GROMACS .gro file of C-alpha atoms in nm:
model
  390
    1MET     CA    1   0.000   0.000   0.000
    2ALA     CA    2   0.135   0.345  -0.092
    3ASP     CA    3   0.218   0.588   0.186
    4GLU     CA    4  -0.051   0.857   0.225
    5ASN     CA    5   0.215   1.127   0.180
    6THR     CA    6   0.335   0.982  -0.151
    7PRO     CA    7   0.160   1.136  -0.455
    8ASN     CA    8  -0.024   0.915  -0.705
    9GLN     CA    9   0.189   0.931  -1.017
   10SER     CA   10  -0.014   0.702  -1.243
   11GLN     CA   11  -0.204   0.979  -1.426
   12GLN     CA   12   0.058   1.256  -1.417
   13ASN     CA   13   0.307   1.364  -1.677
   14PRO     CA   14   0.676   1.382  -1.569
   15GLU     CA   15   0.660   1.755  -1.489
   16GLN     CA   16   0.354   1.702  -1.269
   17GLN     CA   17   0.516   1.401  -1.103
   18LEU     CA   18   0.829   1.600  -1.024
   19ARG     CA   19   0.627   1.890  -0.885
   20ALA     CA   20   0.415   1.655  -0.671
   21LEU     CA   21   0.722   1.473  -0.542
   22ARG     CA   22   0.891   1.800  -0.451
   23ASP     CA   23   0.576   1.910  -0.269
   24ALA     CA   24   0.586   1.581  -0.077
   25ILE     CA   25   0.951   1.638   0.014
   26ASP     CA   26   0.868   1.992   0.131
   27SER     CA   27   0.593   1.849   0.350
   28VAL     CA   28   0.826   1.592   0.506
   29ASP     CA   29   1.095   1.856   0.559
   30THR     CA   30   0.841   2.074   0.740
   31GLN     CA   31   0.755   1.778   0.963
   32LEU     CA   32   1.127   1.734   1.034
   33VAL     CA   33   1.152   2.097   1.142
   34ASP     CA   34   0.848   2.053   1.367
   35LEU     CA   35   1.004   1.743   1.523
   36ILE     CA   36   1.334   1.920   1.583
   37ALA     CA   37   1.146   2.207   1.749
   38GLN     CA   38   0.965   1.951   1.966
   39ARG     CA   39   1.298   1.791   2.058
   40ALA     CA   40   1.445   2.132   2.144
   41ALA     CA   41   1.160   2.200   2.384
   42ILE     CA   42   1.222   1.866   2.556
   43THR     CA   43   1.598   1.925   2.584
   44ALA     CA   44   1.528   2.261   2.748
   45GLN     CA   45   1.327   2.071   3.011
   46VAL     CA   46   1.615   1.824   3.045
   47GLY     CA   47   1.843   2.119   3.123
   48ALA     CA   48   1.610   2.235   3.400
   49VAL     CA   49   1.603   1.888   3.558
   50LYS     CA   50   1.983   1.858   3.528
   51ARG     CA   51   2.009   2.183   3.719
   52GLU     CA   52   1.807   2.037   4.006
   53LEU     CA   53   2.019   1.720   4.000
   54LYS     CA   54   2.345   1.923   3.963
   55GLN     CA   55   2.442   1.715   3.661
   56PRO     CA   56   2.688   1.835   3.394
   57LEU     CA   57   2.580   1.973   3.059
   58TYR     CA   58   2.766   1.707   2.860
   59VAL     CA   59   2.760   1.338   2.959
   60PRO     CA   60   2.970   1.143   2.703
   61SER     CA   61   2.827   0.801   2.787
   62ARG     CA   62   2.467   0.922   2.742
   63GLU     CA   63   2.542   1.087   2.408
   64GLN     CA   64   2.729   0.783   2.279
   65ALA     CA   65   2.448   0.546   2.380
   66LEU     CA   66   2.190   0.772   2.215
   67ILE     CA   67   2.384   0.789   1.888
   68GLN     CA   68   2.461   0.418   1.879
   69GLY     CA   69   2.094   0.338   1.934
   70ARG     CA   70   1.990   0.563   1.645
   71ARG     CA   71   2.264   0.421   1.423
   72ASP     CA   72   2.131   0.069   1.482
   73TYR     CA   73   1.776   0.183   1.412
   74ALA     CA   74   1.884   0.362   1.093
   75GLU     CA   75   2.054   0.050   0.961
   76ALA     CA   76   1.740  -0.154   1.034
   77LYS     CA   77   1.548   0.100   0.824
   78GLY     CA   78   1.794   0.071   0.538
   79LEU     CA   79   1.942   0.416   0.598
   80SER     CA   80   2.304   0.522   0.629
   81ALA     CA   81   2.405   0.510   0.995
   82ASP     CA   82   2.670   0.777   0.928
   83LEU     CA   83   2.406   1.009   0.782
   84ILE     CA   84   2.184   0.976   1.089
   85GLU     CA   85   2.481   1.026   1.320
   86ASP     CA   86   2.580   1.345   1.135
   87VAL     CA   87   2.226   1.482   1.164
   88LEU     CA   88   2.195   1.390   1.531
   89ARG     CA   89   2.530   1.537   1.628
   90ARG     CA   90   2.436   1.868   1.470
   91ILE     CA   91   2.101   1.868   1.651
   92ILE     CA   92   2.264   1.769   1.981
   93ARG     CA   93   2.522   2.044   1.946
   94GLU     CA   94   2.241   2.296   1.909
   95SER     CA   95   2.058   2.152   2.209
   96TYR     CA   96   2.358   2.222   2.431
   97ARG     CA   97   2.306   2.592   2.359
   98THR     CA   98   1.963   2.580   2.522
   99GLN     CA   99   2.101   2.404   2.830
  100THR     CA  100   2.413   2.614   2.892
  101MET     CA  101   2.239   2.878   3.100
  102GLN     CA  102   2.090   2.608   3.319
  103ALA     CA  103   2.422   2.476   3.452
  104THR     CA  104   2.461   2.436   3.826
  105SER     CA  105   2.723   2.573   4.062
  106THR     CA  106   2.982   2.345   4.221
  107SER     CA  107   3.076   2.588   4.496
  108LYS     CA  108   2.890   2.588   4.827
  109THR     CA  109   2.968   2.954   4.901
  110LEU     CA  110   2.800   3.149   4.622
  111GLU     CA  111   2.786   3.462   4.835
  112ARG     CA  112   3.166   3.490   4.809
  113PRO     CA  113   3.266   3.660   4.483
  114VAL     CA  114   3.462   3.519   4.192
  115VAL     CA  115   3.700   3.794   4.081
  116ILE     CA  116   3.800   3.813   3.716
  117VAL     CA  117   4.121   4.015   3.673
  118GLY     CA  118   4.104   4.138   3.315
  119GLY     CA  119   3.733   4.077   3.307
  120ALA     CA  120   3.673   4.343   3.042
  121GLY     CA  121   3.868   4.143   2.784
  122ARG     CA  122   3.685   3.901   2.557
  123LEU     CA  123   3.790   3.583   2.740
  124GLY     CA  124   3.745   3.754   3.074
  125GLN     CA  125   3.393   3.854   2.971
  126LEU     CA  126   3.316   3.493   2.876
  127MET     CA  127   3.444   3.368   3.213
  128GLY     CA  128   3.240   3.630   3.396
  129LYS     CA  129   2.927   3.549   3.198
  130LEU     CA  130   2.959   3.176   3.267
  131PHE     CA  131   3.005   3.224   3.641
  132ALA     CA  132   2.730   3.487   3.666
  133ASN     CA  133   2.479   3.277   3.474
  134THR     CA  134   2.553   2.987   3.708
  135GLY     CA  135   2.462   3.191   4.013
  136TYR     CA  136   2.799   3.323   4.128
  137CYS     CA  137   2.866   3.674   4.245
  138VAL     CA  138   3.120   3.808   3.993
  139GLU     CA  139   3.351   4.106   4.041
  140VAL     CA  140   3.549   4.242   3.745
  141ILE     CA  141   3.888   4.407   3.789
  142ASP     CA  142   4.023   4.579   3.481
  143LYS     CA  143   4.339   4.783   3.423
  144HIS     CA  144   4.210   5.103   3.583
  145ASP     CA  145   4.025   4.938   3.873
  146SER     CA  146   4.152   4.904   4.227
  147PHE     CA  147   4.164   4.552   4.369
  148THR     CA  148   4.092   4.628   4.733
  149ALA     CA  149   4.219   4.429   5.029
  150GLU     CA  150   3.858   4.384   5.142
  151LEU     CA  151   3.756   4.221   4.812
  152ALA     CA  152   4.070   4.006   4.815
  153GLN     CA  153   3.976   3.864   5.154
  154LYS     CA  154   3.616   3.794   5.047
  155ALA     CA  155   3.694   3.624   4.716
  156GLN     CA  156   3.658   3.249   4.685
  157ALA     CA  157   3.845   3.255   4.351
  158VAL     CA  158   4.059   3.498   4.156
  159ILE     CA  159   4.101   3.425   3.786
  160VAL     CA  160   4.368   3.617   3.597
  161SER     CA  161   4.264   3.672   3.235
  162VAL     CA  162   4.501   3.927   3.085
  163PRO     CA  163   4.727   3.915   2.775
  164VAL     CA  164   4.999   3.654   2.809
  165ASN     CA  165   5.281   3.911   2.819
  166GLN     CA  166   5.110   4.088   3.112
  167THR     CA  167   5.011   3.783   3.315
  168VAL     CA  168   5.309   3.755   3.549
  169ALA     CA  169   5.301   4.128   3.625
  170ALA     CA  170   4.926   4.111   3.696
  171ILE     CA  171   4.981   3.817   3.933
  172ASN     CA  172   5.265   3.996   4.114
  173ALA     CA  173   5.041   4.299   4.164
  174LEU     CA  174   4.763   4.105   4.340
  175PRO     CA  175   4.680   4.194   4.701
  176LYS     CA  176   4.696   3.931   4.974
  177LEU     CA  177   4.415   3.682   4.915
  178ALA     CA  178   4.216   3.479   5.166
  179ASP     CA  179   4.398   3.160   5.262
  180ASP     CA  180   4.134   2.937   5.099
  181CYS     CA  181   4.089   3.151   4.785
  182VAL     CA  182   4.167   2.964   4.463
  183LEU     CA  183   4.410   3.156   4.244
  184ALA     CA  184   4.402   3.058   3.875
  185ASP     CA  185   4.505   3.195   3.539
  186VAL     CA  186   4.370   3.124   3.190
  187THR     CA  187   4.671   3.210   2.975
  188SER     CA  188   4.819   2.994   2.700
  189VAL     CA  189   5.157   2.941   2.868
  190LYS     CA  190   5.171   2.790   3.211
  191SER     CA  191   5.518   2.755   3.365
  192ALA     CA  192   5.594   3.122   3.439
  193PRO     CA  193   5.239   3.219   3.546
  194LEU     CA  194   5.208   2.910   3.767
  195GLN     CA  195   5.539   2.984   3.939
  196ALA     CA  196   5.435   3.346   3.990
  197MET     CA  197   5.103   3.239   4.145
  198LEU     CA  198   5.277   2.995   4.379
  199GLU     CA  199   5.509   3.271   4.499
  200GLN     CA  200   5.234   3.532   4.531
  201HIS     CA  201   4.969   3.323   4.709
  202GLN     CA  202   5.017   3.059   4.978
  203GLY     CA  203   4.673   2.905   4.927
  204PRO     CA  204   4.531   2.683   4.650
  205VAL     CA  205   4.671   2.750   4.302
  206VAL     CA  206   4.585   2.600   3.964
  207GLY     CA  207   4.669   2.683   3.603
  208LEU     CA  208   4.389   2.666   3.347
  209HIS     CA  209   4.420   2.687   2.969
  210PRO     CA  210   4.086   2.702   2.786
  211MET     CA  211   4.165   2.563   2.440
  212PHE     CA  212   3.897   2.769   2.273
  213GLY     CA  213   3.830   3.129   2.182
  214PRO     CA  214   3.590   3.371   2.351
  215SER     CA  215   3.338   3.337   2.068
  216VAL     CA  216   3.220   2.987   2.167
  217HIS     CA  217   2.850   2.961   2.250
  218ASN     CA  218   2.901   2.705   2.526
  219LEU     CA  219   3.169   2.477   2.668
  220ALA     CA  220   3.019   2.144   2.562
  221LYS     CA  221   3.311   1.924   2.448
  222GLN     CA  222   3.554   2.215   2.473
  223LEU     CA  223   3.899   2.129   2.607
  224VAL     CA  224   4.043   2.287   2.921
  225VAL     CA  225   4.398   2.192   3.017
  226VAL     CA  226   4.466   2.191   3.391
  227THR     CA  227   4.818   2.237   3.528
  228PRO     CA  228   4.823   2.154   3.901
  229GLY     CA  229   4.983   2.401   4.139
  230ARG     CA  230   4.902   2.360   4.509
  231ASP     CA  231   4.621   2.211   4.721
  232ASP     CA  232   4.454   2.018   4.440
  233ALA     CA  233   4.157   1.918   4.656
  234GLN     CA  234   4.067   2.281   4.729
  235CYS     CA  235   4.091   2.362   4.358
  236GLN     CA  236   3.862   2.079   4.260
  237TRP     CA  237   3.538   2.277   4.278
  238ILE     CA  238   3.652   2.518   4.008
  239ILE     CA  239   3.765   2.232   3.783
  240GLU     CA  240   3.432   2.058   3.840
  241GLN     CA  241   3.257   2.382   3.745
  242PHE     CA  242   3.417   2.365   3.398
  243VAL     CA  243   3.309   2.000   3.375
  244ASN     CA  244   2.956   2.101   3.474
  245TRP     CA  245   2.959   2.354   3.189
  246GLY     CA  246   3.038   2.064   2.956
  247ALA     CA  247   3.415   2.096   2.919
  248HIS     CA  248   3.657   1.808   2.878
  249ILE     CA  249   3.955   1.824   3.118
  250GLU     CA  250   4.312   1.715   3.049
  251THR     CA  251   4.572   1.745   3.325
  252LEU     CA  252   4.940   1.808   3.249
  253PRO     CA  253   5.244   1.939   3.435
  254ALA     CA  254   5.312   2.300   3.334
  255GLU     CA  255   5.638   2.220   3.150
  256ASP     CA  256   5.475   1.942   2.947
  257HIS     CA  257   5.188   2.177   2.862
  258ASP     CA  258   5.425   2.446   2.736
  259THR     CA  259   5.622   2.198   2.527
  260ALA     CA  260   5.302   2.077   2.362
  261MET     CA  261   5.180   2.432   2.309
  262GLY     CA  262   5.500   2.508   2.121
  263TRP     CA  263   5.367   2.271   1.854
  264VAL     CA  264   4.995   2.331   1.893
  265GLN     CA  265   5.021   2.710   1.895
  266ALA     CA  266   5.357   2.869   1.808
  267MET     CA  267   5.452   2.635   1.525
  268ARG     CA  268   5.104   2.625   1.372
  269HIS     CA  269   5.026   2.995   1.409
  270LEU     CA  270   5.361   3.107   1.266
  271SER     CA  271   5.327   2.866   0.973
  272THR     CA  272   4.976   2.996   0.906
  273PHE     CA  273   5.092   3.357   0.936
  274SER     CA  274   5.381   3.296   0.696
  275TYR     CA  275   5.153   3.133   0.441
  276GLY     CA  276   4.909   3.424   0.456
  277LEU     CA  277   5.196   3.675   0.436
  278HIS     CA  278   5.331   3.495   0.128
  279MET     CA  279   4.986   3.500  -0.037
  280ALA     CA  280   4.949   3.872   0.032
  281GLU     CA  281   5.294   3.965  -0.098
  282GLU     CA  282   5.247   3.748  -0.406
  283ASN     CA  283   4.901   3.905  -0.448
  284ALA     CA  284   4.731   3.566  -0.495
  285ASP     CA  285   4.376   3.595  -0.628
  286ILE     CA  286   4.165   3.451  -0.345
  287GLU     CA  287   3.845   3.453  -0.550
  288ALA     CA  288   4.012   3.254  -0.828
  289LEU     CA  289   4.155   3.009  -0.575
  290LEU     CA  290   3.811   2.952  -0.426
  291GLN     CA  291   3.662   2.886  -0.769
  292VAL     CA  292   3.895   2.594  -0.835
  293SER     CA  293   3.975   2.474  -0.481
  294SER     CA  294   3.912   2.121  -0.363
  295PRO     CA  295   3.725   2.091  -0.031
  296ILE     CA  296   4.048   2.015   0.156
  297TYR     CA  297   4.228   2.319   0.013
  298ARG     CA  298   3.924   2.534   0.087
  299MET     CA  299   3.948   2.419   0.448
  300GLU     CA  300   4.317   2.507   0.459
  301LEU     CA  301   4.245   2.849   0.309
  302MET     CA  302   3.965   2.900   0.561
  303MET     CA  303   4.208   2.831   0.848
  304VAL     CA  304   4.453   3.086   0.707
  305GLY     CA  305   4.181   3.348   0.666
  306ARG     CA  306   4.047   3.268   1.012
  307LEU     CA  307   4.377   3.373   1.169
  308PHE     CA  308   4.371   3.714   1.002
  309ALA     CA  309   4.013   3.777   1.115
  310GLN     CA  310   4.143   3.792   1.474
  311ASN     CA  311   4.363   4.010   1.692
  312ALA     CA  312   4.721   4.056   1.566
  313GLU     CA  313   4.864   4.145   1.906
  314LEU     CA  314   4.714   3.833   2.062
  315TYR     CA  315   4.884   3.603   1.812
  316ALA     CA  316   5.213   3.791   1.831
  317ASP     CA  317   5.206   3.742   2.210
  318ILE     CA  318   5.118   3.372   2.181
  319ILE     CA  319   5.401   3.301   1.937
  320MET     CA  320   5.657   3.508   2.126
  321ALA     CA  321   5.557   3.351   2.458
  322ASN     CA  322   5.662   3.015   2.313
  323HIS     CA  323   6.015   3.132   2.232
  324GLN     CA  324   6.157   2.794   2.334
  325GLN     CA  325   6.008   2.662   2.009
  326PHE     CA  326   6.207   2.902   1.789
  327PRO     CA  327   6.501   2.661   1.736
  328THR     CA  328   6.254   2.392   1.622
  329ILE     CA  329   6.091   2.640   1.385
  330ALA     CA  330   6.435   2.729   1.247
  331ARG     CA  331   6.501   2.360   1.179
  332TYR     CA  332   6.161   2.340   1.008
  333LEU     CA  333   6.266   2.617   0.772
  334GLU     CA  334   6.590   2.434   0.696
  335ARG     CA  335   6.399   2.114   0.615
  336PHE     CA  336   6.155   2.308   0.396
  337SER     CA  337   6.443   2.462   0.203
  338GLU     CA  338   6.619   2.128   0.166
  339ALA     CA  339   6.304   1.958   0.040
  340LEU     CA  340   6.252   2.236  -0.215
  341LYS     CA  341   6.612   2.207  -0.334
  342GLU     CA  342   6.578   1.832  -0.385
  343LEU     CA  343   6.255   1.876  -0.580
  344GLN     CA  344   6.414   2.148  -0.795
  345GLN     CA  345   6.690   1.900  -0.872
  346GLY     CA  346   6.430   1.643  -0.979
  347ASP     CA  347   6.503   1.403  -0.693
  348LYS     CA  348   6.161   1.240  -0.686
  349GLN     CA  349   6.291   0.924  -0.520
  350ARG     CA  350   6.418   1.118  -0.218
  351PHE     CA  351   6.074   1.276  -0.177
  352ILE     CA  352   5.908   0.933  -0.187
  353GLU     CA  353   6.154   0.791   0.068
  354GLN     CA  354   6.092   1.078   0.308
  355PHE     CA  355   5.717   1.052   0.253
  356GLU     CA  356   5.728   0.686   0.355
  357GLU     CA  357   5.944   0.767   0.658
  358VAL     CA  358   5.690   1.021   0.781
  359LYS     CA  359   5.406   0.779   0.705
  360ARG     CA  360   5.570   0.522   0.933
  361TYR     CA  361   5.611   0.791   1.201
  362PHE     CA  362   5.239   0.871   1.193
  363GLY     CA  363   5.151   0.501   1.190
  364GLN     CA  364   4.787   0.431   1.271
  365TYR     CA  365   4.719   0.802   1.324
  366ALA     CA  366   4.748   0.864   0.949
  367GLU     CA  367   4.441   0.652   0.873
  368GLN     CA  368   4.263   0.782   1.183
  369PHE     CA  369   4.317   1.143   1.077
  370LEU     CA  370   4.206   1.061   0.723
  371ASP     CA  371   3.879   0.915   0.852
  372GLU     CA  372   3.818   1.202   1.094
  373SER     CA  373   3.884   1.466   0.831
  374GLU     CA  374   3.640   1.319   0.579
  375GLY     CA  375   3.340   1.460   0.763
  376MET     CA  376   3.508   1.801   0.784
  377VAL     CA  377   3.584   1.792   0.412
  378GLN     CA  378   3.221   1.713   0.332
  379LEU     CA  379   3.106   1.998   0.557
  380ALA     CA  380   3.341   2.239   0.380
  381ASP     CA  381   3.198   2.125   0.047
  382ASP     CA  382   2.843   2.185   0.174
  383GLN     CA  383   2.937   2.533   0.295
  384ARG     CA  384   3.076   2.616  -0.048
  385PHE     CA  385   2.736   2.578  -0.212
  386ARG     CA  386   2.529   2.698   0.083
  387GLN     CA  387   2.431   3.030  -0.075
  388GLN     CA  388   2.400   2.905  -0.432
  389PRO     CA  389   2.056   2.822  -0.582
  390ASP     CA  390   1.970   2.476  -0.709
   0.00000   0.00000   0.00000
């Protein structure tokens, strides 16, 4: 028996059939939108209940079970499990936005303020907004504000959120804090700020590095690196607060963090900057490049452009703060030059040998990264045609 939503095509010409089928698709799509709206209303209620239960925004095991269940159901219906997973993940990501403001506090002393030093900056504003929306009393100290001894003794936490090249000076300028006050920073280097905090404050100290920008809508699945300082147990409530907001926590010693950041930040940002600088000085035609770019190159070009849409001083500070990586970057330039020289000489075999050496170095990660990037490539391809008519 034909589905009631499927048009009868027996007495229609092809044009009429196509029009009827498109009308049927439009009807189903409208039903999908209605169902997603219904789901959004339910997830908002879930957020309210989570608040009562003091449960975190993001629970990995729950999300994984939900997705696996829908994948199994999709396969039973003859649909692509990957398709359904893609759709669900996008819907779930949106649902976290409705639940963010319903997060619960992990501190038992909400009447004591959380002080954000540098709270007028973009990341400082995000930190202040998150704490305030979760019920905390938030006090902002910016460059022209006085951090009084009275406020310092009341504060349950002081979070330093100033440019990386000003962090140590800002820490050294802090007044004496209450013995149980948690002192933390959110800068992208950790060794020097952590040492400064340990010398300035005798109470609990922890380094935090939010691995995201201030433009994020919520912290679901966002990474925060924790570098332990002193009195870990007393710092736990603030770490649990980030977890409650949905963040994923990784804990590293400060030196290990800074070594990794030399690769994650300094090396990558300087390479991206240099590529963009080269494009600009060569006057490459971006519009022409976009017209003929593959999805993967479009993604690479997007990441270059993304850098230059942001604050120049911020990236200069990040790169210069990782000066210990400069010798590695210099060796990278030498290898780049050597590879170019060999290619200019027509030494194809040497290129292939080195390619295979690097492939062995990456091992199983090469295939893993290929698989993970496929979804991103497809998304970039979709974005390319997003504004173009059928």
